[in-house]
Amino acid sequence: MTVGLSSKQKGRAMKSNELKRTLLRIFIGFLIATACVAIVSVLTGEFGEFQAKVLVTTLTISAASICSMSSAAFIEVRRQRILGGFGIGLACAAALFVIGGVWAEASDVNYWRTSMTSIVLAVAFAHGFLLCLPNLSPTHRWVFVVGPVLIGILVVQGLGLLWEIVDSELFIRSMIVNSILVVLVTLIVPILMRINDARTSDVPMTRLLKQEREDVWVDSEGKRYRVIPQSE
């Protein structure tokens, strides 16, 4: 029995791919714009307030695009549209806060604390989503829980310092320890990916294909294959 994607699933996959392509174009476009501003500033010998604002704006949008691409990939791989959409919303909100504050020359401390809060949350969601993307074996999937939990704790600790809720030395030490653990888990994930790839490479791959056209077949993930009959 062959299994194919429904028209609804195909539509979602196409929308997710289009979103990633759009975000990637935005990222590349604003990277080019950032480079142009830097080049013009070097050639003209001028780097004033306006150039600084433009540079911060382009870099901010590029960073927001990276975080949004992480969320889009999470939506595509894990099918968590609400959670992934929330991550994209946080990235957009963080970008708007920073750009608005830069151009309005905001000086209110609480405004910039709110901006930093949105940035921390956006980066944390993007980081957590990336940790949950790999296809690991069941024995290694503990990182899907441990990683986001440690990141969440680190976010709470960081915001506690940002808003001056707590600033004891013991608290700061615990935050540093947790940061080390987050880095450790982040480094472990690619190693587990390699271990998983080594195991699966020894296992013959079986795919259920559904005929789409005369010589084109599609699997359950929407990937297409061209089948060439072998002569006897």
PDB file of C-alpha atoms in Angstrom:
ATOM      1  CA  MET A   1       0.000   0.000   0.000  1.00  0.00           C
ATOM      2  CA  THR A   2       1.484   3.364  -1.014  1.00  0.00           C
ATOM      3  CA  VAL A   3       1.202   6.510   1.025  1.00  0.00           C
ATOM      4  CA  GLY A   4       1.132  10.003  -0.512  1.00  0.00           C
ATOM      5  CA  LEU A   5       0.704  13.534   0.737  1.00  0.00           C
ATOM      6  CA  SER A   6      -2.777  15.008   0.824  1.00  0.00           C
ATOM      7  CA  SER A   7      -3.449  18.226  -1.070  1.00  0.00           C
ATOM      8  CA  LYS A   8      -3.642  20.074   2.268  1.00  0.00           C
ATOM      9  CA  GLN A   9      -0.247  18.759   3.370  1.00  0.00           C
ATOM     10  CA  LYS A  10       1.273  19.645  -0.003  1.00  0.00           C
ATOM     11  CA  GLY A  11      -0.127  23.164   0.313  1.00  0.00           C
ATOM     12  CA  ARG A  12       1.403  23.592   3.762  1.00  0.00           C
ATOM     13  CA  ALA A  13       4.772  22.299   2.572  1.00  0.00           C
ATOM     14  CA  MET A  14       4.726  24.714  -0.378  1.00  0.00           C
ATOM     15  CA  LYS A  15       3.837  27.657   1.890  1.00  0.00           C
ATOM     16  CA  SER A  16       6.620  26.734   4.327  1.00  0.00           C
ATOM     17  CA  ASN A  17       9.190  26.470   1.531  1.00  0.00           C
ATOM     18  CA  GLU A  18       8.045  29.768   0.055  1.00  0.00           C
ATOM     19  CA  LEU A  19       8.320  31.432   3.472  1.00  0.00           C
ATOM     20  CA  LYS A  20      11.887  30.166   3.912  1.00  0.00           C
ATOM     21  CA  ARG A  21      12.832  31.360   0.437  1.00  0.00           C
ATOM     22  CA  THR A  22      11.343  34.795   1.141  1.00  0.00           C
ATOM     23  CA  LEU A  23      13.167  35.102   4.463  1.00  0.00           C
ATOM     24  CA  LEU A  24      16.403  33.999   2.826  1.00  0.00           C
ATOM     25  CA  ARG A  25      16.010  36.640   0.110  1.00  0.00           C
ATOM     26  CA  ILE A  26      15.357  39.290   2.769  1.00  0.00           C
ATOM     27  CA  PHE A  27      18.420  38.164   4.708  1.00  0.00           C
ATOM     28  CA  ILE A  28      20.657  38.297   1.627  1.00  0.00           C
ATOM     29  CA  GLY A  29      19.194  41.629   0.524  1.00  0.00           C
ATOM     30  CA  PHE A  30      19.836  43.361   3.807  1.00  0.00           C
ATOM     31  CA  LEU A  31      23.297  41.839   4.092  1.00  0.00           C
ATOM     32  CA  ILE A  32      24.071  43.415   0.732  1.00  0.00           C
ATOM     33  CA  ALA A  33      22.590  46.702   1.935  1.00  0.00           C
ATOM     34  CA  THR A  34      24.743  46.565   5.080  1.00  0.00           C
ATOM     35  CA  ALA A  35      27.851  45.968   2.989  1.00  0.00           C
ATOM     36  CA  CYS A  36      26.930  48.870   0.676  1.00  0.00           C
ATOM     37  CA  VAL A  37      26.519  51.260   3.620  1.00  0.00           C
ATOM     38  CA  ALA A  38      29.877  50.186   5.029  1.00  0.00           C
ATOM     39  CA  ILE A  39      31.597  50.545   1.638  1.00  0.00           C
ATOM     40  CA  VAL A  40      30.127  53.998   1.009  1.00  0.00           C
ATOM     41  CA  SER A  41      31.150  55.134   4.485  1.00  0.00           C
ATOM     42  CA  VAL A  42      34.729  53.956   3.885  1.00  0.00           C
ATOM     43  CA  LEU A  43      34.984  55.558   0.429  1.00  0.00           C
ATOM     44  CA  THR A  44      33.481  58.885   1.506  1.00  0.00           C
ATOM     45  CA  GLY A  45      35.211  58.963   4.862  1.00  0.00           C
ATOM     46  CA  GLU A  46      31.914  59.791   6.549  1.00  0.00           C
ATOM     47  CA  PHE A  47      30.139  57.713   9.127  1.00  0.00           C
ATOM     48  CA  GLY A  48      27.627  59.859  10.930  1.00  0.00           C
ATOM     49  CA  GLU A  49      24.434  59.316  12.840  1.00  0.00           C
ATOM     50  CA  PHE A  50      22.338  58.578   9.744  1.00  0.00           C
ATOM     51  CA  GLN A  51      24.730  55.914   8.459  1.00  0.00           C
ATOM     52  CA  ALA A  52      24.819  54.315  11.909  1.00  0.00           C
ATOM     53  CA  LYS A  53      21.010  54.141  12.007  1.00  0.00           C
ATOM     54  CA  VAL A  54      20.851  52.575   8.553  1.00  0.00           C
ATOM     55  CA  LEU A  55      23.528  50.058   9.509  1.00  0.00           C
ATOM     56  CA  VAL A  56      21.720  49.054  12.701  1.00  0.00           C
ATOM     57  CA  THR A  57      18.439  48.764  10.782  1.00  0.00           C
ATOM     58  CA  THR A  58      19.845  46.458   8.106  1.00  0.00           C
ATOM     59  CA  LEU A  59      21.686  44.302  10.629  1.00  0.00           C
ATOM     60  CA  THR A  60      18.552  44.058  12.780  1.00  0.00           C
ATOM     61  CA  ILE A  61      16.399  42.912   9.872  1.00  0.00           C
ATOM     62  CA  SER A  62      19.048  40.376   8.855  1.00  0.00           C
ATOM     63  CA  ALA A  63      19.148  38.967  12.394  1.00  0.00           C
ATOM     64  CA  ALA A  64      15.341  38.818  12.526  1.00  0.00           C
ATOM     65  CA  SER A  65      15.349  36.930   9.205  1.00  0.00           C
ATOM     66  CA  ILE A  66      17.740  34.326  10.631  1.00  0.00           C
ATOM     67  CA  CYS A  67      15.518  33.771  13.678  1.00  0.00           C
ATOM     68  CA  SER A  68      12.433  33.576  11.445  1.00  0.00           C
ATOM     69  CA  MET A  69      14.092  31.006   9.182  1.00  0.00           C
ATOM     70  CA  SER A  70      14.692  28.831  12.239  1.00  0.00           C
ATOM     71  CA  SER A  71      10.989  29.076  13.106  1.00  0.00           C
ATOM     72  CA  ALA A  72       9.959  28.333   9.507  1.00  0.00           C
ATOM     73  CA  ALA A  73      12.173  25.238   9.464  1.00  0.00           C
ATOM     74  CA  PHE A  74      10.620  24.123  12.764  1.00  0.00           C
ATOM     75  CA  ILE A  75       7.137  24.514  11.264  1.00  0.00           C
ATOM     76  CA  GLU A  76       8.104  22.436   8.240  1.00  0.00           C
ATOM     77  CA  VAL A  77       9.884  19.642  10.122  1.00  0.00           C
ATOM     78  CA  ARG A  78       7.835  19.375  13.310  1.00  0.00           C
ATOM     79  CA  ARG A  79       4.477  20.616  11.963  1.00  0.00           C
ATOM     80  CA  GLN A  80       4.093  22.973  14.951  1.00  0.00           C
ATOM     81  CA  ARG A  81       2.534  25.931  13.153  1.00  0.00           C
ATOM     82  CA  ILE A  82       1.344  27.852  16.230  1.00  0.00           C
ATOM     83  CA  LEU A  83       4.612  27.548  18.137  1.00  0.00           C
ATOM     84  CA  GLY A  84       6.695  28.300  15.057  1.00  0.00           C
ATOM     85  CA  GLY A  85       4.477  31.241  14.159  1.00  0.00           C
ATOM     86  CA  PHE A  86       4.945  32.598  17.664  1.00  0.00           C
ATOM     87  CA  GLY A  87       8.714  32.460  17.134  1.00  0.00           C
ATOM     88  CA  ILE A  88       8.382  34.425  13.890  1.00  0.00           C
ATOM     89  CA  GLY A  89       6.190  36.967  15.667  1.00  0.00           C
ATOM     90  CA  LEU A  90       8.796  37.421  18.400  1.00  0.00           C
ATOM     91  CA  ALA A  91      11.524  38.005  15.800  1.00  0.00           C
ATOM     92  CA  CYS A  92       9.403  40.628  14.034  1.00  0.00           C
ATOM     93  CA  ALA A  93       8.495  42.315  17.329  1.00  0.00           C
ATOM     94  CA  ALA A  94      12.140  42.458  18.409  1.00  0.00           C
ATOM     95  CA  ALA A  95      13.121  44.011  15.066  1.00  0.00           C
ATOM     96  CA  LEU A  96      10.365  46.621  15.311  1.00  0.00           C
ATOM     97  CA  PHE A  97      11.379  47.535  18.863  1.00  0.00           C
ATOM     98  CA  VAL A  98      15.025  48.021  17.937  1.00  0.00           C
ATOM     99  CA  ILE A  99      14.414  49.873  14.667  1.00  0.00           C
ATOM    100  CA  GLY A 100      11.728  52.069  16.225  1.00  0.00           C
ATOM    101  CA  GLY A 101      13.943  52.910  19.180  1.00  0.00           C
ATOM    102  CA  VAL A 102      16.943  53.715  16.980  1.00  0.00           C
ATOM    103  CA  TRP A 103      15.120  56.052  14.612  1.00  0.00           C
ATOM    104  CA  ALA A 104      12.997  57.664  17.342  1.00  0.00           C
ATOM    105  CA  GLU A 105      16.141  57.984  19.481  1.00  0.00           C
ATOM    106  CA  ALA A 106      14.315  56.530  22.463  1.00  0.00           C
ATOM    107  CA  SER A 107      15.998  57.201  25.769  1.00  0.00           C
ATOM    108  CA  ASP A 108      13.558  55.547  28.158  1.00  0.00           C
ATOM    109  CA  VAL A 109      15.271  52.755  30.086  1.00  0.00           C
ATOM    110  CA  ASN A 110      12.159  50.597  30.250  1.00  0.00           C
ATOM    111  CA  TYR A 111      11.701  50.843  26.475  1.00  0.00           C
ATOM    112  CA  TRP A 112      15.141  49.395  25.850  1.00  0.00           C
ATOM    113  CA  ARG A 113      14.606  46.785  28.550  1.00  0.00           C
ATOM    114  CA  THR A 114      11.444  45.726  26.740  1.00  0.00           C
ATOM    115  CA  SER A 115      13.374  45.683  23.465  1.00  0.00           C
ATOM    116  CA  MET A 116      16.085  43.492  24.994  1.00  0.00           C
ATOM    117  CA  THR A 117      13.397  41.208  26.429  1.00  0.00           C
ATOM    118  CA  SER A 118      11.908  40.665  22.965  1.00  0.00           C
ATOM    119  CA  ILE A 119      15.391  40.049  21.538  1.00  0.00           C
ATOM    120  CA  VAL A 120      16.242  37.480  24.230  1.00  0.00           C
ATOM    121  CA  LEU A 121      12.939  35.663  23.675  1.00  0.00           C
ATOM    122  CA  ALA A 122      13.322  35.664  19.880  1.00  0.00           C
ATOM    123  CA  VAL A 123      16.864  34.287  20.032  1.00  0.00           C
ATOM    124  CA  ALA A 124      15.878  31.714  22.659  1.00  0.00           C
ATOM    125  CA  PHE A 125      12.978  30.399  20.554  1.00  0.00           C
ATOM    126  CA  ALA A 126      15.197  30.251  17.446  1.00  0.00           C
ATOM    127  CA  HIS A 127      17.899  28.382  19.375  1.00  0.00           C
ATOM    128  CA  GLY A 128      15.412  25.934  20.860  1.00  0.00           C
ATOM    129  CA  PHE A 129      13.815  25.282  17.469  1.00  0.00           C
ATOM    130  CA  LEU A 130      17.201  24.515  15.905  1.00  0.00           C
ATOM    131  CA  LEU A 131      17.956  21.981  18.637  1.00  0.00           C
ATOM    132  CA  CYS A 132      14.670  20.199  17.884  1.00  0.00           C
ATOM    133  CA  LEU A 133      15.134  19.958  14.119  1.00  0.00           C
ATOM    134  CA  PRO A 134      17.478  16.928  13.755  1.00  0.00           C
ATOM    135  CA  ASN A 135      15.996  13.486  13.245  1.00  0.00           C
ATOM    136  CA  LEU A 136      17.572  11.595  16.141  1.00  0.00           C
ATOM    137  CA  SER A 137      17.059   8.057  17.370  1.00  0.00           C
ATOM    138  CA  PRO A 138      14.624   7.621  20.292  1.00  0.00           C
ATOM    139  CA  THR A 139      17.495   7.088  22.743  1.00  0.00           C
ATOM    140  CA  HIS A 140      18.928  10.509  21.872  1.00  0.00           C
ATOM    141  CA  ARG A 141      15.731  12.534  21.808  1.00  0.00           C
ATOM    142  CA  TRP A 142      16.205  13.621  25.407  1.00  0.00           C
ATOM    143  CA  VAL A 143      17.972  16.667  23.960  1.00  0.00           C
ATOM    144  CA  PHE A 144      14.596  17.800  22.568  1.00  0.00           C
ATOM    145  CA  VAL A 145      13.468  18.248  26.179  1.00  0.00           C
ATOM    146  CA  VAL A 146      16.668  19.089  28.050  1.00  0.00           C
ATOM    147  CA  GLY A 147      17.835  21.704  25.536  1.00  0.00           C
ATOM    148  CA  PRO A 148      14.687  23.885  25.491  1.00  0.00           C
ATOM    149  CA  VAL A 149      14.290  23.557  29.276  1.00  0.00           C
ATOM    150  CA  LEU A 150      17.842  24.795  29.910  1.00  0.00           C
ATOM    151  CA  ILE A 151      17.338  27.620  27.410  1.00  0.00           C
ATOM    152  CA  GLY A 152      14.085  28.583  29.129  1.00  0.00           C
ATOM    153  CA  ILE A 153      15.789  28.680  32.523  1.00  0.00           C
ATOM    154  CA  LEU A 154      18.594  30.796  31.066  1.00  0.00           C
ATOM    155  CA  VAL A 155      16.029  33.218  29.622  1.00  0.00           C
ATOM    156  CA  VAL A 156      14.359  33.627  33.018  1.00  0.00           C
ATOM    157  CA  GLN A 157      17.744  34.188  34.644  1.00  0.00           C
ATOM    158  CA  GLY A 158      18.799  36.706  32.007  1.00  0.00           C
ATOM    159  CA  LEU A 159      15.570  38.658  32.251  1.00  0.00           C
ATOM    160  CA  GLY A 160      15.858  38.656  36.018  1.00  0.00           C
ATOM    161  CA  LEU A 161      19.193  40.449  35.699  1.00  0.00           C
ATOM    162  CA  LEU A 162      17.936  42.736  32.929  1.00  0.00           C
ATOM    163  CA  TRP A 163      14.989  43.974  34.957  1.00  0.00           C
ATOM    164  CA  GLU A 164      17.066  44.052  38.156  1.00  0.00           C
ATOM    165  CA  ILE A 165      14.784  41.626  39.936  1.00  0.00           C
ATOM    166  CA  VAL A 166      17.755  39.771  41.380  1.00  0.00           C
ATOM    167  CA  ASP A 167      21.493  40.386  41.166  1.00  0.00           C
ATOM    168  CA  SER A 168      23.093  38.226  43.866  1.00  0.00           C
ATOM    169  CA  GLU A 169      26.448  36.630  43.226  1.00  0.00           C
ATOM    170  CA  LEU A 170      24.997  33.149  43.702  1.00  0.00           C
ATOM    171  CA  PHE A 171      22.355  33.872  41.072  1.00  0.00           C
ATOM    172  CA  ILE A 172      24.969  35.077  38.589  1.00  0.00           C
ATOM    173  CA  ARG A 173      27.097  31.985  39.220  1.00  0.00           C
ATOM    174  CA  SER A 174      24.105  29.708  38.607  1.00  0.00           C
ATOM    175  CA  MET A 175      23.398  31.595  35.395  1.00  0.00           C
ATOM    176  CA  ILE A 176      26.964  31.031  34.196  1.00  0.00           C
ATOM    177  CA  VAL A 177      26.695  27.315  35.016  1.00  0.00           C
ATOM    178  CA  ASN A 178      23.436  27.071  33.099  1.00  0.00           C
ATOM    179  CA  SER A 179      25.009  28.897  30.132  1.00  0.00           C
ATOM    180  CA  ILE A 180      27.757  26.278  30.053  1.00  0.00           C
ATOM    181  CA  LEU A 181      25.146  23.511  30.054  1.00  0.00           C
ATOM    182  CA  VAL A 182      23.280  25.160  27.170  1.00  0.00           C
ATOM    183  CA  VAL A 183      26.501  25.347  25.150  1.00  0.00           C
ATOM    184  CA  LEU A 184      27.242  21.705  26.023  1.00  0.00           C
ATOM    185  CA  VAL A 185      23.844  20.487  24.785  1.00  0.00           C
ATOM    186  CA  THR A 186      24.182  22.625  21.647  1.00  0.00           C
ATOM    187  CA  LEU A 187      27.532  20.992  20.854  1.00  0.00           C
ATOM    188  CA  ILE A 188      26.229  17.501  21.622  1.00  0.00           C
ATOM    189  CA  VAL A 189      23.379  17.684  19.093  1.00  0.00           C
ATOM    190  CA  PRO A 190      25.547  17.620  15.918  1.00  0.00           C
ATOM    191  CA  ILE A 191      27.563  14.742  17.420  1.00  0.00           C
ATOM    192  CA  LEU A 192      24.359  12.780  18.000  1.00  0.00           C
ATOM    193  CA  MET A 193      23.358  13.574  14.420  1.00  0.00           C
ATOM    194  CA  ARG A 194      26.564  11.994  13.140  1.00  0.00           C
ATOM    195  CA  ILE A 195      26.012   8.927  15.323  1.00  0.00           C
ATOM    196  CA  ASN A 196      22.459   8.625  14.025  1.00  0.00           C
ATOM    197  CA  ASP A 197      23.637   9.005  10.407  1.00  0.00           C
ATOM    198  CA  ALA A 198      26.265   6.298  10.934  1.00  0.00           C
ATOM    199  CA  ARG A 199      23.626   3.908  12.226  1.00  0.00           C
ATOM    200  CA  THR A 200      21.068   4.589   9.512  1.00  0.00           C
ATOM    201  CA  SER A 201      23.660   4.340   6.732  1.00  0.00           C
ATOM    202  CA  ASP A 202      24.055   0.648   7.534  1.00  0.00           C
ATOM    203  CA  VAL A 203      20.305   0.032   7.270  1.00  0.00           C
ATOM    204  CA  PRO A 204      18.773  -0.377   3.800  1.00  0.00           C
ATOM    205  CA  MET A 205      16.373   2.500   3.082  1.00  0.00           C
ATOM    206  CA  THR A 206      12.824   1.646   2.114  1.00  0.00           C
ATOM    207  CA  ARG A 207      10.467   4.255   0.718  1.00  0.00           C
ATOM    208  CA  LEU A 208       6.840   3.913  -0.269  1.00  0.00           C
ATOM    209  CA  LEU A 209       6.331   5.682  -3.581  1.00  0.00           C
ATOM    210  CA  LYS A 210       3.138   6.747  -5.313  1.00  0.00           C
ATOM    211  CA  GLN A 211       3.087   7.256  -9.054  1.00  0.00           C
ATOM    212  CA  GLU A 212       2.468  10.883 -10.000  1.00  0.00           C
ATOM    213  CA  ARG A 213       3.185  10.736 -13.721  1.00  0.00           C
ATOM    214  CA  GLU A 214       4.409   8.090 -16.114  1.00  0.00           C
ATOM    215  CA  ASP A 215       8.016   8.060 -14.853  1.00  0.00           C
ATOM    216  CA  VAL A 216       7.742  10.318 -11.786  1.00  0.00           C
ATOM    217  CA  TRP A 217       7.031   8.974  -8.307  1.00  0.00           C
ATOM    218  CA  VAL A 218       6.556  10.824  -5.003  1.00  0.00           C
ATOM    219  CA  ASP A 219       7.153   9.639  -1.414  1.00  0.00           C
ATOM    220  CA  SER A 220       5.317  10.521   1.803  1.00  0.00           C
ATOM    221  CA  GLU A 221       7.576  13.559   2.345  1.00  0.00           C
ATOM    222  CA  GLY A 222       6.749  15.033  -1.044  1.00  0.00           C
ATOM    223  CA  LYS A 223      10.141  14.216  -2.581  1.00  0.00           C
ATOM    224  CA  ARG A 224       9.964  13.231  -6.242  1.00  0.00           C
ATOM    225  CA  TYR A 225      11.923  10.481  -7.970  1.00  0.00           C
ATOM    226  CA  ARG A 226      12.362   9.612 -11.622  1.00  0.00           C
ATOM    227  CA  VAL A 227      12.296   5.854 -12.119  1.00  0.00           C
ATOM    228  CA  ILE A 228      14.260   4.442 -15.046  1.00  0.00           C
ATOM    229  CA  PRO A 229      13.415   0.819 -15.843  1.00  0.00           C
ATOM    230  CA  GLN A 230      16.399  -1.489 -16.158  1.00  0.00           C
ATOM    231  CA  SER A 231      16.650  -3.596 -19.248  1.00  0.00           C
ATOM    232  CA  GLU A 232      16.617  -7.316 -18.574  1.00  0.00           C
TER     233      GLU A 232
END
